[in-house]
Amino acid sequence: ARRASTYARPAYKEAASAFSDVTLEAIRSARPNDPGVQPRPAPGIQFVGIPQFTDLGLKVSQEISAAIAGRQSVDAALKKSQALAEKTGRKYR
């Protein structure tokens, strides 16, 4: 709801006119309990309510990008990403 409220501001709607209608429709039509086009093994979307979640996502994305670019193996990217997740998770045990 917070993000959708941004689109009620005329100044924002004008500044974002190239994409605001499509984005607002995506927000309104999102199905958090049934995301995606394929069946899911569990309901819901991926989100962890800790401040480090966004940072972890960025770091994991960088590892995966490095693997896609050929700078490291997929196995190395996954191992590094798992280690990052475990390090972050230890703070919340």
PDB file of C-alpha atoms in Angstrom:
ATOM      1  CA  ALA A   1       0.000   0.000   0.000  1.00  0.00           C
ATOM      2  CA  ARG A   2       2.856   2.411   0.761  1.00  0.00           C
ATOM      3  CA  ARG A   3       4.344   2.047  -2.685  1.00  0.00           C
ATOM      4  CA  ALA A   4       0.953   2.414  -4.366  1.00  0.00           C
ATOM      5  CA  SER A   5       0.351   5.658  -2.474  1.00  0.00           C
ATOM      6  CA  THR A   6       3.346   7.187  -4.245  1.00  0.00           C
ATOM      7  CA  TYR A   7       1.327   7.137  -7.451  1.00  0.00           C
ATOM      8  CA  ALA A   8      -1.351   9.364  -5.894  1.00  0.00           C
ATOM      9  CA  ARG A   9       1.136  12.251  -5.837  1.00  0.00           C
ATOM     10  CA  PRO A  10       0.668  14.365  -9.003  1.00  0.00           C
ATOM     11  CA  ALA A  11       4.338  15.427  -9.105  1.00  0.00           C
ATOM     12  CA  TYR A  12       5.492  11.806  -9.025  1.00  0.00           C
ATOM     13  CA  LYS A  13       2.912  10.690 -11.556  1.00  0.00           C
ATOM     14  CA  GLU A  14       4.108  13.405 -13.938  1.00  0.00           C
ATOM     15  CA  ALA A  15       7.800  12.617 -13.411  1.00  0.00           C
ATOM     16  CA  ALA A  16       7.195   8.889 -13.854  1.00  0.00           C
ATOM     17  CA  SER A  17       4.632   9.157 -16.648  1.00  0.00           C
ATOM     18  CA  ALA A  18       6.609   6.889 -18.990  1.00  0.00           C
ATOM     19  CA  PHE A  19       6.107   3.897 -16.697  1.00  0.00           C
ATOM     20  CA  SER A  20       3.772   4.862 -13.863  1.00  0.00           C
ATOM     21  CA  ASP A  21       0.541   3.377 -15.258  1.00  0.00           C
ATOM     22  CA  VAL A  22       2.137  -0.003 -15.982  1.00  0.00           C
ATOM     23  CA  THR A  23       3.908  -0.106 -12.616  1.00  0.00           C
ATOM     24  CA  LEU A  24       0.796   0.871 -10.678  1.00  0.00           C
ATOM     25  CA  GLU A  25      -1.210  -1.818 -12.465  1.00  0.00           C
ATOM     26  CA  ALA A  26       1.480  -4.378 -11.574  1.00  0.00           C
ATOM     27  CA  ILE A  27       1.305  -3.329  -7.925  1.00  0.00           C
ATOM     28  CA  ARG A  28      -2.499  -3.561  -7.888  1.00  0.00           C
ATOM     29  CA  SER A  29      -2.621  -6.932  -9.621  1.00  0.00           C
ATOM     30  CA  ALA A  30       0.146  -8.600  -7.606  1.00  0.00           C
ATOM     31  CA  ARG A  31      -0.858 -11.834  -5.901  1.00  0.00           C
ATOM     32  CA  PRO A  32       1.499 -12.230  -2.940  1.00  0.00           C
ATOM     33  CA  ASN A  33       0.026 -15.607  -1.979  1.00  0.00           C
ATOM     34  CA  ASP A  34       0.253 -16.945  -5.531  1.00  0.00           C
ATOM     35  CA  PRO A  35       3.179 -15.236  -7.303  1.00  0.00           C
ATOM     36  CA  GLY A  36       4.563 -16.256 -10.654  1.00  0.00           C
ATOM     37  CA  VAL A  37       3.164 -18.230 -13.532  1.00  0.00           C
ATOM     38  CA  GLN A  38       4.211 -21.683 -12.327  1.00  0.00           C
ATOM     39  CA  PRO A  39       2.917 -23.566  -9.281  1.00  0.00           C
ATOM     40  CA  ARG A  40       4.908 -22.875  -6.108  1.00  0.00           C
ATOM     41  CA  PRO A  41       5.703 -25.407  -3.381  1.00  0.00           C
ATOM     42  CA  ALA A  42       4.696 -22.879  -0.706  1.00  0.00           C
ATOM     43  CA  PRO A  43       2.532 -19.759  -0.696  1.00  0.00           C
ATOM     44  CA  GLY A  44       3.925 -16.266  -0.472  1.00  0.00           C
ATOM     45  CA  ILE A  45       6.696 -14.123  -1.812  1.00  0.00           C
ATOM     46  CA  GLN A  46      10.361 -14.029  -0.863  1.00  0.00           C
ATOM     47  CA  PHE A  47      11.021 -11.446   1.791  1.00  0.00           C
ATOM     48  CA  VAL A  48      12.790 -11.534   5.117  1.00  0.00           C
ATOM     49  CA  GLY A  49      12.033  -8.661   7.461  1.00  0.00           C
ATOM     50  CA  ILE A  50      15.569  -7.859   8.583  1.00  0.00           C
ATOM     51  CA  PRO A  51      17.609  -4.806   7.572  1.00  0.00           C
ATOM     52  CA  GLN A  52      20.357  -6.971   6.030  1.00  0.00           C
ATOM     53  CA  PHE A  53      18.010  -8.728   3.573  1.00  0.00           C
ATOM     54  CA  THR A  54      18.436  -6.158   0.810  1.00  0.00           C
ATOM     55  CA  ASP A  55      22.212  -6.116   1.232  1.00  0.00           C
ATOM     56  CA  LEU A  56      22.342  -9.904   1.131  1.00  0.00           C
ATOM     57  CA  GLY A  57      20.268  -9.900  -2.050  1.00  0.00           C
ATOM     58  CA  LEU A  58      22.666  -7.441  -3.656  1.00  0.00           C
ATOM     59  CA  LYS A  59      25.728  -9.481  -2.690  1.00  0.00           C
ATOM     60  CA  VAL A  60      24.191 -12.740  -3.924  1.00  0.00           C
ATOM     61  CA  SER A  61      23.183 -11.039  -7.187  1.00  0.00           C
ATOM     62  CA  GLN A  62      26.771  -9.902  -7.671  1.00  0.00           C
ATOM     63  CA  GLU A  63      28.033 -13.458  -7.200  1.00  0.00           C
ATOM     64  CA  ILE A  64      25.493 -14.830  -9.687  1.00  0.00           C
ATOM     65  CA  SER A  65      26.356 -12.053 -12.161  1.00  0.00           C
ATOM     66  CA  ALA A  66      30.033 -12.966 -11.876  1.00  0.00           C
ATOM     67  CA  ALA A  67      29.178 -16.563 -12.713  1.00  0.00           C
ATOM     68  CA  ILE A  68      27.066 -15.513 -15.708  1.00  0.00           C
ATOM     69  CA  ALA A  69      29.944 -13.311 -16.923  1.00  0.00           C
ATOM     70  CA  GLY A  70      32.350 -16.247 -16.621  1.00  0.00           C
ATOM     71  CA  ARG A  71      34.453 -14.705 -13.847  1.00  0.00           C
ATOM     72  CA  GLN A  72      33.721 -17.647 -11.553  1.00  0.00           C
ATOM     73  CA  SER A  73      31.946 -20.984 -11.685  1.00  0.00           C
ATOM     74  CA  VAL A  74      28.293 -21.400 -10.787  1.00  0.00           C
ATOM     75  CA  ASP A  75      29.370 -23.700  -7.967  1.00  0.00           C
ATOM     76  CA  ALA A  76      31.683 -21.023  -6.566  1.00  0.00           C
ATOM     77  CA  ALA A  77      28.927 -18.390  -6.786  1.00  0.00           C
ATOM     78  CA  LEU A  78      26.481 -20.647  -4.963  1.00  0.00           C
ATOM     79  CA  LYS A  79      28.988 -21.550  -2.249  1.00  0.00           C
ATOM     80  CA  LYS A  80      29.883 -17.896  -1.669  1.00  0.00           C
ATOM     81  CA  SER A  81      26.206 -16.940  -1.623  1.00  0.00           C
ATOM     82  CA  GLN A  82      25.395 -19.672   0.873  1.00  0.00           C
ATOM     83  CA  ALA A  83      28.239 -18.495   3.116  1.00  0.00           C
ATOM     84  CA  LEU A  84      26.925 -14.923   2.944  1.00  0.00           C
ATOM     85  CA  ALA A  85      23.420 -16.100   3.883  1.00  0.00           C
ATOM     86  CA  GLU A  86      24.704 -18.186   6.767  1.00  0.00           C
ATOM     87  CA  LYS A  87      26.789 -15.283   8.082  1.00  0.00           C
ATOM     88  CA  THR A  88      23.750 -12.997   7.968  1.00  0.00           C
ATOM     89  CA  GLY A  89      21.508 -15.646   9.541  1.00  0.00           C
ATOM     90  CA  ARG A  90      23.827 -16.273  12.494  1.00  0.00           C
ATOM     91  CA  LYS A  91      22.882 -12.852  13.849  1.00  0.00           C
ATOM     92  CA  TYR A  92      19.260 -13.990  14.242  1.00  0.00           C
ATOM     93  CA  ARG A  93      19.557 -17.427  15.817  1.00  0.00           C
TER      94      ARG A  93
END
